[in-house]
Amino acid sequence: MSVAHADDADDYSRPTGESYHAEKALPSGDFYTGQWRDNLPHGHGKYLWTDGCMYVGDWCRGKTMGKGRFSWPSGATYEGDFKNGYMDGKGTYIDSSGDLYRGSWVMNLRHGQGTKSYVNGDCYDGEWRRGLQDGHGRYQWKNENHYIGQWKNGLMNGNGTMIWSNGNRYDGSWEDGAPKGNGTFRWSDGSFYVGVWSKDPKEQNGTYYPSTSSGNFDWQPQQVFYADLSECVVSTCQRIPVLPSQKMPVWYGSSEQSSSGNRTKNSERPRRRSVDGRVSNGEMELRNNGSGYLQLDDNAESNRSSLGPLRIQPAKKQGQTISKGHKNYELMLNLQLGIRHSVGRPAPATSLDLKASAFDPKEKLWTKFPSEGSKYTPPHQSCEFKWKDYCPVVFRTLRKLFSVDAADYMLSICGNDALRELSSPGKSGSFFYLTNDDRYMIKTMKKAETKVLIRMLPAYYNHVRACENTLVTKFFGLHCVKLTGTAQKKVRFVIMGNLFCTGHSIHRRFDLKGSSHGRLTTKPESEIDPNTTLKDLDLNFAFRLQKNWFQEFCRQVDRDCEFLEQERIMDYSLLVGLHFREAAFKDSATPTSGARTPTGTSDGGNTRLSRAEMDRFLLDASKLASIKLGINMPARVERTVRRSDCENQLVGEPTGEFYDVILYFGVIDILQDYDISKKLEHAYKSMQYDPTSISAVDPKQYARRFRDFIFRVFVEEDT
């Protein structure tokens, strides 16, 4: 990143908005020549960095925008579309080794349809996601072997066909680059082998059918893995040495007055809103105002927004640690003992194709845990209890489908660190517990909710298997603890993924249903903190997603709503978490032991950071690779306000104030079916309130209203 002080007396003697050709030798040693307007590159121009990088193409207000060509000193080049400093759109990248990619890009990553030609003679033509082959594609090796089928994270995964140059072929399922599951291997002479494939010989099972009586009966299926596929290695993509967005200069001016009038040079710099509603001139100042709130000031002289500041409190860790003496301490011990037993129990390897019997409601295991221990359970200090596993094979397979490592899972829930109980139960009366690493949330369940989950489990499994980017809650286990003795108390609970397990602080969280009755937080503004869950009528933002992500978001919301409607589920909501990117640097400005303060000048505890520094820190290649729908998504939000004469206005009016954020979102509370109690609630409340404003409505109406509302508050970012 370059810091460019490019002020020139000639810039301020010209009328605002006038474009002209300029040549700028910058103090850093960089050089720019091209169209210039309002003290910024604007139009066609060339920028040369001292390290040998060069950009030639279109600029818009100091950023590469439009068609352009970026070259690296290594000899690598990119030619194509740019957007806000990123390689974004259609473009061709040739790395220093000669590998060539031509296709779609999103924020510096290959994403969409594209073709990659490798210098070794290999070629891939198909879909890409987040920089890797993902979706449907064709890979051809130099030796003319080729694969046509599904890919995931750069590897052959799903249904596909491998055809060797000698005429042999494999048709079937793949996993992590190798045959796994049902498949058929055919020889060019007509012989074939049908079975279940696995690298583990113990799991391999099938039948060989020779074309003649003198077939090759000595052939072993493992030869496919260690001989036939040995030359079918997928070439990797060379890492881009430095991203164009990381090289974008920050254009600073001087604060001196122009000799041509009362206008200051600062007044000509591009202005943007910060999180507190102030106007930014390109530099941000982060300060703690002494009250525990984080204030983000772009310029000490700037005027406040007419809406007033948007204050953000530092996020704090949720919940109370369950230690000895806590009323639920023994329940936590029972839960941890049970999970350790369930997950650690030896079990045969399972295919993703489950039998119907695995979903049988009667498919459950009871285990007794006496205090003194038994043949299968360890001694423990808690009271004697019984442990029940519901549909254990299904949930073990779901954990596999969600790429949950069994050892990590046990360590998170059953390690030395205690669980944390959230401060108050939910509206349903359920209690929530968080693991110490925030990865998993444990919720106590009513018997009716347990029945709903077991009933919908087959459809849920098929849905999450078919939709990799589903937004619905991820379930990892369903269990029950039954205390022995006079109480005979049963506690059912489900283990779920925590949507807000992230290194980013969540500064605002919203629970959105699309209804208005009772959808306003009762807390006074002074008591609202980052852990407060706000509701529909509290929402004062519109969420703006980039085109590719917006289209995928719409498709997935439609799929998820269709699934929930078919299962007669209602009363679910979209939980949204916002991390304001400017606020991320408050913690960085006060480093703990071993932490490094980001570059910038500090003044009395305040750290100044440029927009480009934030982009570089938050959107580097490693973080971009972790972006998924609803997880770690860079976006913009626009602040909105409701009309004073419309009390139940769900979507406010836009104000033109934009903030850079990282978004997290998912569909939660998906275990409420439209039972008799909800039908009665609907009938009763419909007599008192507008029937369209209440939450308890028919699943079909609920899904339609939910979609309509979500697609009003999530919109496509303007190009």
XYZ file of C-alpha atoms in Angstrom:
719
model
C 0.000 0.000 0.000
C 1.264 3.496 -0.869
C 0.468 6.770 0.855
C 0.284 9.458 -1.833
C 0.529 13.152 -0.953
C -0.381 14.486 -4.360
C -1.537 18.023 -3.685
C -0.561 20.610 -6.240
C -1.428 24.298 -6.350
C -2.786 23.737 -9.849
C -5.349 21.259 -8.455
C -7.047 23.957 -6.419
C -6.997 26.657 -9.056
C -9.289 24.521 -11.207
C -13.084 24.295 -10.831
C -14.377 21.286 -8.901
C -15.150 18.367 -11.186
C -12.865 19.418 -14.068
C -10.761 16.583 -15.563
C -7.332 17.165 -17.074
C -4.126 15.252 -17.871
C -1.553 15.240 -15.070
C 1.814 13.716 -14.225
C 2.483 13.141 -10.543
C 5.853 12.170 -9.061
C 4.977 11.101 -5.530
C 7.220 11.379 -2.428
C 7.160 7.572 -2.096
C 8.855 7.285 -5.477
C 5.692 6.081 -7.233
C 4.646 7.798 -10.444
C 1.216 8.459 -11.968
C 0.351 9.845 -15.376
C -3.159 10.177 -16.766
C -6.540 11.787 -16.199
C -6.914 13.706 -12.931
C -9.934 15.237 -11.190
C -10.507 16.708 -7.730
C -6.979 15.740 -6.630
C -7.535 12.055 -7.567
C -6.886 9.783 -10.574
C -10.158 9.687 -12.488
C -10.398 8.364 -16.046
C -7.619 6.543 -17.902
C -4.182 6.514 -16.320
C -0.982 4.629 -15.531
C 0.473 4.093 -12.047
C 3.997 2.742 -11.544
C 5.149 1.527 -8.119
C 8.782 1.583 -7.022
C 8.821 -2.233 -6.673
C 8.038 -2.634 -10.392
C 4.281 -3.264 -10.217
C 2.282 -1.285 -12.782
C -1.376 -0.609 -13.538
C -2.657 0.841 -16.796
C -6.388 1.383 -17.207
C -9.507 3.042 -15.858
C -9.710 4.884 -12.526
C -12.666 6.226 -10.571
C -12.045 8.617 -7.678
C -8.638 7.190 -6.840
C -9.459 3.494 -7.274
C -9.009 1.106 -10.169
C -12.486 0.717 -11.659
C -13.357 -0.592 -15.137
C -10.975 -2.153 -17.667
C -7.292 -2.353 -16.863
C -4.025 -4.270 -16.886
C -1.940 -4.984 -13.766
C 1.572 -6.400 -14.084
C 3.983 -7.715 -11.454
C 7.809 -7.575 -11.556
C 7.804 -11.408 -11.633
C 6.255 -11.252 -15.109
C 2.715 -12.160 -13.992
C -0.113 -10.115 -15.533
C -3.851 -9.623 -15.116
C -5.956 -7.995 -17.807
C -9.684 -7.471 -17.417
C -12.277 -5.937 -15.116
C -11.520 -4.096 -11.878
C -13.934 -2.946 -9.190
C -13.005 -0.836 -6.153
C -9.373 -1.887 -6.479
C -10.101 -5.618 -6.803
C -9.833 -7.960 -9.765
C -13.578 -8.406 -10.178
C -15.562 -9.414 -13.286
C -14.099 -11.056 -16.407
C -10.339 -11.230 -16.688
C -7.234 -13.157 -17.728
C -4.373 -13.881 -15.321
C -1.022 -15.314 -16.463
C 1.308 -16.209 -13.595
C 5.101 -16.105 -13.716
C 5.323 -19.807 -14.640
C 3.035 -19.393 -17.673
C -0.177 -20.889 -16.227
C -3.191 -19.027 -17.661
C -6.664 -18.491 -16.177
C -9.417 -16.854 -18.214
C -12.837 -16.366 -16.634
C -14.773 -14.802 -13.763
C -13.301 -13.133 -10.678
C -14.847 -11.909 -7.433
C -12.730 -9.782 -5.085
C -9.365 -11.126 -6.312
C -10.537 -14.770 -6.348
C -11.402 -17.024 -9.272
C -15.146 -17.413 -8.793
C -17.676 -18.476 -11.435
C -17.044 -20.001 -14.853
C -13.424 -20.165 -15.942
C -10.713 -22.050 -17.822
C -7.245 -22.759 -16.456
C -4.469 -23.875 -18.815
C -1.368 -25.160 -17.024
C 2.125 -24.903 -18.457
C 2.553 -28.700 -17.949
C -0.201 -29.343 -20.522
C -3.131 -29.938 -18.133
C -6.380 -27.961 -18.530
C -9.488 -27.364 -16.391
C -12.727 -25.887 -17.727
C -15.635 -25.414 -15.359
C -16.892 -23.732 -12.211
C -14.757 -22.084 -9.514
C -15.557 -20.924 -5.996
C -13.313 -18.855 -3.753
C -10.245 -19.554 -5.890
C -10.655 -23.330 -6.255
C -12.393 -25.721 -8.643
C -15.877 -26.170 -7.202
C -19.065 -27.267 -8.974
C -19.166 -28.979 -12.365
C -16.001 -29.107 -14.416
C -13.760 -31.005 -16.826
C -10.060 -31.621 -16.142
C -7.817 -33.052 -18.859
C -4.277 -34.209 -18.207
C -1.424 -33.981 -20.720
C -1.582 -37.759 -21.212
C -5.246 -37.363 -22.332
C -6.774 -38.890 -19.195
C -9.753 -36.719 -18.248
C -12.361 -36.308 -15.514
C -15.865 -34.868 -15.996
C -18.058 -34.270 -12.966
C -18.406 -32.522 -9.633
C -15.631 -30.739 -7.710
C -15.328 -29.367 -4.192
C -12.496 -27.262 -2.756
C -10.206 -28.083 -5.677
C -10.734 -31.863 -5.570
C -12.954 -34.337 -7.426
C -15.945 -34.728 -5.144
C -19.497 -35.950 -5.856
C -20.635 -37.773 -8.986
C -18.131 -37.960 -11.809
C -16.495 -39.968 -14.565
C -12.771 -40.610 -15.047
C -11.740 -41.818 -18.504
C -8.189 -43.062 -19.070
C -6.407 -42.797 -22.414
C -6.315 -46.619 -22.622
C -10.147 -46.750 -22.705
C -10.755 -47.738 -19.069
C -13.216 -45.625 -17.103
C -14.757 -45.187 -13.652
C -18.318 -43.868 -13.176
C -19.578 -43.145 -9.685
C -19.071 -41.260 -6.453
C -15.902 -39.397 -5.457
C -14.682 -37.897 -2.208
C -11.528 -35.822 -1.659
C -10.114 -36.714 -5.073
C -10.677 -40.486 -4.987
C -13.552 -42.943 -5.614
C -15.709 -43.284 -2.508
C -19.152 -44.906 -2.383
C -21.044 -46.602 -5.195
C -19.246 -46.865 -8.531
C -18.410 -48.949 -11.584
C -14.989 -49.523 -13.143
C -15.046 -50.639 -16.806
C -12.239 -51.982 -18.947
C -11.957 -51.332 -22.664
C -12.523 -55.073 -23.300
C -16.013 -54.900 -21.734
C -15.186 -56.310 -18.300
C -16.465 -54.303 -15.318
C -16.462 -54.178 -11.517
C -19.471 -52.879 -9.541
C -19.360 -52.115 -5.830
C -18.720 -49.778 -2.930
C -15.348 -48.052 -3.196
C -12.969 -46.897 -0.474
C -9.228 -46.460 0.056
C -9.688 -48.640 3.132
C -9.662 -52.265 1.868
C -11.964 -53.251 4.754
C -14.700 -50.983 3.388
C -14.213 -52.023 -0.249
C -16.924 -54.393 -1.445
C -18.040 -55.392 -4.937
C -18.280 -57.907 -7.763
C -16.060 -58.419 -10.824
C -17.754 -59.324 -14.127
C -15.286 -60.487 -16.838
C -16.170 -60.107 -20.501
C -14.842 -63.606 -21.177
C -14.166 -66.690 -19.116
C -10.454 -65.829 -19.140
C -10.851 -62.519 -17.327
C -8.254 -60.994 -15.032
C -9.368 -62.579 -11.745
C -6.161 -61.495 -9.964
C -7.128 -57.798 -10.299
C -7.712 -55.930 -7.021
C -9.817 -52.723 -6.710
C -7.029 -51.021 -4.730
C -4.998 -50.898 -7.957
C -7.261 -48.049 -9.084
C -6.065 -45.905 -6.157
C -2.372 -46.748 -6.232
C -1.784 -47.353 -9.960
C -4.497 -45.972 -12.261
C -4.897 -42.677 -10.358
C -1.205 -42.188 -9.572
C -0.698 -40.039 -12.688
C -3.983 -38.126 -12.280
C -2.726 -35.409 -9.929
C -4.585 -32.088 -10.116
C -2.186 -29.164 -10.585
C -2.414 -26.333 -8.085
C -2.694 -22.614 -8.797
C 0.320 -20.444 -8.084
C -0.329 -17.909 -5.342
C -0.716 -14.319 -6.527
C 2.346 -12.565 -5.012
C 0.590 -9.357 -3.976
C -3.024 -8.448 -4.658
C -3.817 -5.299 -6.668
C -6.176 -4.128 -3.898
C -3.245 -4.219 -1.466
C -1.263 -1.913 -3.732
C -3.926 0.776 -4.044
C -2.562 4.135 -2.881
C -4.262 6.219 -0.205
C -4.642 9.767 -1.467
C -4.078 12.340 1.263
C -4.162 16.094 0.754
C -2.923 19.017 2.815
C -5.011 20.949 5.323
C -3.635 24.348 4.272
C -5.902 26.906 2.734
C -5.875 27.400 -0.976
C -4.566 30.732 -2.144
C -7.386 30.972 -4.608
C -10.133 31.311 -2.057
C -11.640 30.198 1.208
C -11.933 26.580 0.089
C -9.512 24.240 1.921
C -7.773 21.354 0.308
C -9.363 18.995 2.813
C -12.758 20.006 1.469
C -11.852 18.572 -1.933
C -10.910 15.129 -0.673
C -13.454 12.322 -1.107
C -15.787 12.111 1.864
C -17.508 9.053 3.338
C -19.531 8.301 6.431
C -18.044 6.534 9.411
C -19.977 4.308 11.769
C -20.970 7.163 14.033
C -22.499 9.119 11.148
C -19.670 11.598 10.704
C -18.093 12.537 7.389
C -14.749 10.959 6.520
C -11.952 12.576 4.556
C -10.049 9.323 4.112
C -8.432 8.971 7.534
C -10.110 7.526 10.597
C -9.494 8.258 14.224
C -10.578 5.655 16.766
C -11.121 6.760 20.308
C -12.785 5.575 23.488
C -14.995 8.376 24.745
C -14.589 7.335 28.385
C -18.091 5.886 28.762
C -17.214 2.447 27.449
C -18.527 3.208 23.963
C -16.373 3.197 20.876
C -16.490 6.434 18.889
C -15.185 6.436 15.332
C -14.165 9.938 14.292
C -13.084 10.591 10.730
C -12.122 14.203 11.360
C -12.262 16.252 14.526
C -13.710 19.183 12.578
C -16.461 17.151 10.868
C -20.081 17.854 11.603
C -22.311 15.232 13.189
C -24.898 13.448 11.101
C -28.404 14.733 11.591
C -29.249 11.258 12.864
C -26.718 11.509 15.653
C -23.827 9.132 16.353
C -24.167 5.379 16.113
C -22.395 4.260 19.254
C -20.815 0.825 19.512
C -19.865 -0.743 22.824
C -16.915 -3.134 22.935
C -18.176 -6.728 22.698
C -17.899 -8.894 25.811
C -17.897 -12.662 26.142
C -21.383 -14.014 26.730
C -22.576 -16.161 29.588
C -21.676 -17.287 33.113
C -19.152 -20.093 33.547
C -20.734 -23.179 35.135
C -18.420 -23.943 38.057
C -18.847 -26.120 41.127
C -21.794 -24.885 43.170
C -23.780 -23.772 40.117
C -27.281 -25.279 40.071
C -26.571 -26.946 36.696
C -23.030 -28.116 37.469
C -23.990 -31.802 37.764
C -26.105 -31.612 34.601
C -23.046 -30.259 32.754
C -20.907 -33.134 34.044
C -23.560 -35.632 32.937
C -23.727 -34.050 29.508
C -19.946 -34.132 29.073
C -19.709 -37.761 30.220
C -22.472 -38.738 27.805
C -20.963 -36.915 24.815
C -17.549 -38.445 25.496
C -19.158 -41.890 25.591
C -21.261 -41.365 22.438
C -18.595 -39.835 20.220
C -15.753 -42.017 21.492
C -17.693 -45.263 21.083
C -16.200 -47.403 18.259
C -18.484 -47.451 15.235
C -18.214 -48.809 11.695
C -17.499 -46.361 8.891
C -20.706 -45.019 7.432
C -21.613 -44.034 3.901
C -23.471 -40.786 3.275
C -26.252 -42.935 1.791
C -28.140 -43.864 4.969
C -30.740 -46.586 5.273
C -34.287 -45.649 6.268
C -33.872 -47.621 9.507
C -31.259 -45.108 10.721
C -34.022 -42.464 10.946
C -36.457 -44.696 12.847
C -37.729 -42.842 15.982
C -37.098 -46.071 17.890
C -33.432 -45.901 16.868
C -31.992 -44.791 20.224
C -29.492 -46.097 22.750
C -29.827 -45.965 26.536
C -26.660 -46.157 28.653
C -26.571 -46.267 32.447
C -23.868 -44.206 34.214
C -23.534 -45.394 37.849
C -21.290 -43.240 40.024
C -18.887 -46.123 40.647
C -18.554 -46.804 36.920
C -19.335 -49.923 34.900
C -17.893 -52.098 32.159
C -18.645 -49.406 29.572
C -18.634 -46.170 31.596
C -16.011 -44.492 33.823
C -16.522 -43.668 37.528
C -17.599 -40.081 38.121
C -18.427 -37.602 40.897
C -21.935 -36.780 39.684
C -25.141 -38.548 40.636
C -26.189 -41.722 38.814
C -27.977 -41.031 35.520
C -29.095 -42.585 32.249
C -28.018 -41.298 28.870
C -29.969 -41.549 25.631
C -28.685 -41.086 22.056
C -31.342 -40.372 19.429
C -30.605 -41.639 15.882
C -26.844 -41.900 16.596
C -25.884 -43.051 13.078
C -27.661 -40.070 11.488
C -25.996 -37.472 13.707
C -22.588 -39.130 13.340
C -23.039 -38.866 9.569
C -24.218 -35.236 9.854
C -21.028 -34.384 11.757
C -19.062 -36.020 8.953
C -21.079 -34.096 6.350
C -20.372 -30.822 8.184
C -16.629 -31.713 8.388
C -16.617 -31.881 12.186
C -13.601 -33.762 13.534
C -14.643 -36.162 16.320
C -11.614 -35.354 18.511
C -12.119 -31.575 18.169
C -15.839 -31.995 18.862
C -15.168 -33.861 22.113
C -12.461 -31.418 23.118
C -14.778 -28.418 22.636
C -17.636 -29.876 24.676
C -15.878 -32.243 27.091
C -12.466 -30.637 27.576
C -11.128 -29.075 30.759
C -12.952 -25.804 30.112
C -16.462 -25.533 31.525
C -19.532 -24.587 29.539
C -21.062 -21.108 29.837
C -24.745 -20.587 30.557
C -26.360 -17.633 28.831
C -27.763 -15.090 31.251
C -31.455 -15.806 30.676
C -33.557 -18.496 29.011
C -35.170 -17.872 25.660
C -38.820 -17.047 25.143
C -39.543 -20.765 24.793
C -38.214 -21.464 28.292
C -35.179 -23.310 26.925
C -31.729 -22.738 28.400
C -28.682 -22.157 26.218
C -25.092 -23.143 26.905
C -21.962 -22.238 24.957
C -18.701 -24.166 24.783
C -15.696 -22.191 25.940
C -14.341 -21.899 22.385
C -17.767 -20.617 21.179
C -17.984 -23.297 18.469
C -21.089 -25.078 19.745
C -24.341 -24.064 21.382
C -26.356 -26.495 23.496
C -30.079 -25.914 23.892
C -32.465 -27.706 26.245
C -35.489 -29.035 24.389
C -39.147 -29.599 25.080
C -40.503 -33.044 24.262
C -42.591 -31.565 21.412
C -39.482 -29.978 19.813
C -37.620 -33.281 20.079
C -40.463 -35.036 18.269
C -40.455 -32.386 15.513
C -36.704 -32.777 14.949
C -36.915 -36.574 14.785
C -39.918 -36.374 12.436
C -38.202 -33.985 10.027
C -34.744 -35.582 10.312
C -34.868 -37.516 6.977
C -35.918 -34.376 5.049
C -33.396 -32.243 6.988
C -30.573 -34.666 6.184
C -31.418 -34.707 2.477
C -31.704 -30.908 2.420
C -28.355 -30.119 4.047
C -26.677 -32.796 1.928
C -28.073 -31.317 -1.288
C -27.511 -27.653 -0.298
C -23.936 -27.045 0.779
C -24.672 -23.371 1.470
C -27.900 -23.926 3.400
C -28.573 -21.240 6.003
C -30.595 -23.477 8.347
C -29.171 -24.413 11.748
C -26.564 -27.185 11.764
C -27.500 -29.975 14.217
C -24.720 -32.246 15.533
C -26.445 -34.372 18.184
C -29.715 -35.019 20.012
C -29.522 -36.488 23.521
C -31.365 -36.937 26.809
C -30.175 -37.123 30.423
C -32.478 -38.962 32.837
C -31.665 -38.487 36.504
C -32.301 -41.538 38.685
C -33.835 -41.472 42.146
C -37.060 -39.810 43.230
C -36.831 -36.913 40.757
C -36.720 -39.029 37.556
C -36.160 -35.752 35.708
C -35.526 -35.858 31.953
C -33.521 -33.140 30.221
C -33.436 -33.293 26.425
C -30.973 -31.152 24.505
C -29.648 -30.581 21.012
C -26.109 -29.563 20.038
C -25.919 -26.933 17.298
C -23.302 -24.839 15.555
C -22.846 -21.340 16.944
C -23.425 -18.875 14.116
C -21.267 -16.223 15.802
C -18.167 -18.344 16.370
C -15.705 -15.907 14.838
C -12.574 -13.930 15.557
C -14.568 -10.783 14.730
C -16.520 -9.043 17.472
C -20.260 -8.938 16.765
C -21.314 -5.323 17.357
C -25.007 -5.632 16.422
C -27.292 -8.661 16.204
C -30.821 -8.818 14.802
C -33.493 -11.537 14.949
C -35.699 -10.963 11.879
C -39.057 -12.659 11.182
C -40.929 -10.228 8.930
C -43.728 -9.595 11.452
C -44.317 -6.403 13.430
C -46.457 -7.331 16.466
C -44.229 -7.531 19.540
C -41.106 -7.167 17.410
C -39.524 -4.263 19.285
C -36.878 -4.537 21.982
C -38.130 -3.277 25.335
C -34.663 -2.302 26.636
C -33.847 1.414 26.814
C -31.116 2.477 24.407
C -28.610 2.968 27.240
C -28.847 -0.752 28.112
C -28.459 -2.074 24.565
C -25.039 -3.694 24.113
C -23.490 -5.997 21.468
C -25.043 -9.051 23.165
C -28.575 -7.612 22.937
C -30.631 -9.320 20.235
C -32.638 -6.636 18.447
C -35.824 -7.301 16.461
C -37.594 -6.303 13.252
C -38.781 -2.866 14.411
C -35.300 -2.121 15.823
C -33.663 -2.707 12.451
C -32.084 0.489 11.142
C -29.954 -0.898 8.320
C -30.326 -2.277 4.806
C -27.779 -4.951 3.889
C -26.055 -4.587 0.523
C -24.461 -7.723 -0.965
C -22.258 -8.002 -4.002
C -24.102 -9.302 -7.095
C -22.787 -12.895 -7.036
C -23.432 -13.274 -3.311
C -26.849 -11.621 -3.540
C -27.983 -14.028 -6.251
C -26.741 -17.020 -4.265
C -28.381 -15.637 -1.112
C -31.759 -15.317 -2.865
C -31.539 -18.852 -4.264
C -30.659 -20.320 -0.881
C -33.360 -18.435 1.056
C -35.903 -19.738 -1.478
C -34.657 -23.322 -1.061
C -34.581 -23.144 2.730
C -38.058 -21.602 2.952
C -39.444 -24.240 0.591
C -37.967 -26.997 2.781
C -39.391 -25.477 5.990
C -42.789 -24.924 4.397
C -42.936 -28.565 3.267
C -42.141 -29.652 6.832
C -44.933 -27.393 8.190
C -42.425 -25.284 10.140
C -43.051 -21.638 11.056
C -41.868 -19.007 13.552
C -38.261 -19.262 12.360
C -36.109 -16.181 11.905
C -32.951 -14.928 10.252
C -30.298 -14.157 12.853
C -27.916 -11.484 11.539
C -24.669 -10.359 13.145
C -22.785 -7.206 12.086
C -19.119 -6.545 12.648
C -18.290 -2.923 11.852
C -14.916 -3.016 10.149
C -13.711 0.325 11.486
C -14.341 -0.843 15.046
C -12.050 -3.842 14.573
C -9.044 -1.640 15.135
C -10.007 -0.470 18.605
C -8.697 -3.734 20.051
C -5.691 -3.688 17.715
C -4.782 -0.229 18.996
C -4.310 -1.627 22.516
C -2.263 -4.782 21.973
C -1.980 -7.516 24.555
C 1.239 -9.436 25.155
C 2.617 -10.657 21.856
C 0.222 -8.595 19.722
C 1.464 -6.007 17.241
C -0.147 -2.637 16.732
C -1.152 -2.101 13.083
C 0.717 0.548 11.147
C -0.549 4.066 11.687
C 0.226 7.049 13.862
C -0.989 7.002 17.433
C -1.846 10.063 19.432
C -2.889 9.774 23.045
C -4.390 6.305 22.632
C -6.040 7.107 19.286
C -4.938 5.114 16.226
C -5.305 6.502 12.712
C -5.932 3.922 10.005
C -6.643 4.404 6.339
C -9.419 2.714 4.364
C -6.803 0.799 2.377
C -5.156 -0.460 5.582
C -8.514 -1.836 6.687
C -9.017 -3.529 3.313
C -5.572 -5.068 3.516
C -6.007 -6.230 7.120
C -9.530 -7.617 6.766
C -9.669 -8.783 3.155
C -6.332 -10.475 2.564
C -6.208 -13.722 0.601
C -6.348 -16.017 3.643
C -9.529 -14.353 4.921
C -11.132 -14.280 1.468
C -10.703 -18.041 1.218
C -12.804 -18.457 4.401
C -15.776 -16.460 3.064
C -18.964 -18.485 2.641
C -22.605 -17.574 2.346
C -23.551 -16.209 5.780
C -20.016 -16.529 7.165
C -17.327 -13.832 7.198
C -18.981 -11.937 4.331
C -17.693 -8.433 3.511
C -20.620 -6.134 2.713
C -21.956 -2.626 3.157
C -24.931 -1.546 5.206
C -26.953 1.606 4.682
C -28.457 3.292 7.693
C -32.252 3.726 7.540
C -34.841 5.708 9.517
C -38.562 5.102 10.020
C -41.160 7.772 9.447
C -42.482 9.198 12.692
C -46.069 8.839 11.461
C -45.726 5.084 10.788
C -45.225 3.206 14.043
C -45.068 -0.315 12.558
C -43.066 0.472 9.427
C -40.865 -2.607 8.955
C -38.344 -1.173 6.496
C -37.034 2.332 7.078
C -36.154 4.996 4.530
C -32.525 5.027 3.243
C -30.293 7.850 4.468
C -27.273 7.499 2.185
C -24.962 6.679 5.137
C -22.925 3.572 4.318
C -20.734 1.498 6.642
C -18.328 -1.318 5.803
C -19.175 -4.493 7.722
C -18.533 -8.221 7.946
C -21.835 -10.150 7.974
C -22.844 -13.412 9.655
C -26.358 -14.792 9.243
C -28.405 -17.986 9.363
C -31.953 -19.322 9.805
C -32.635 -20.354 13.408
C -35.530 -21.696 15.525
C -36.651 -24.225 12.912
C -38.367 -26.680 15.284
C -41.773 -25.023 15.716
C -44.468 -26.736 13.655
C -47.928 -25.300 13.061
C -49.605 -27.371 15.773
C -52.908 -26.850 17.567
C -51.410 -24.362 20.036
C -50.144 -22.136 17.212
C -53.470 -22.376 15.387
C -55.264 -21.252 18.552
C -52.733 -18.445 19.036
C -53.375 -17.307 15.471
C -57.169 -17.323 15.968
C -56.963 -15.446 19.287
C -54.482 -12.752 18.193
C -56.230 -12.227 14.856
C -59.245 -10.910 16.750
C -57.074 -8.339 18.569
C -54.431 -7.344 16.019
C -53.842 -7.157 12.288
C -53.566 -10.853 11.255
C -50.685 -10.038 8.907
C -48.625 -8.514 11.726
C -48.558 -11.520 14.073
C -45.938 -14.242 14.016
C -48.260 -17.255 14.346
C -49.505 -17.827 10.797
C -49.801 -20.777 8.427
C -46.368 -22.063 7.206
C -47.106 -21.149 3.591
C -48.063 -17.577 4.511
C -45.155 -17.386 6.963
C -42.619 -18.426 4.296
C -44.004 -15.914 1.781
C -43.968 -13.045 4.285
C -40.500 -13.994 5.553
C -39.067 -14.044 2.018
C -40.728 -10.764 1.060
C -39.282 -9.014 4.107
C -35.770 -10.490 3.827
C -35.549 -9.521 0.149
C -36.451 -5.942 1.088
C -33.710 -5.546 3.698
C -31.073 -7.498 1.723
C -30.423 -5.826 -1.624
C -27.891 -6.041 -4.424
C -24.959 -3.654 -4.183
C -24.879 -1.026 -6.906
C -22.122 -1.636 -9.403
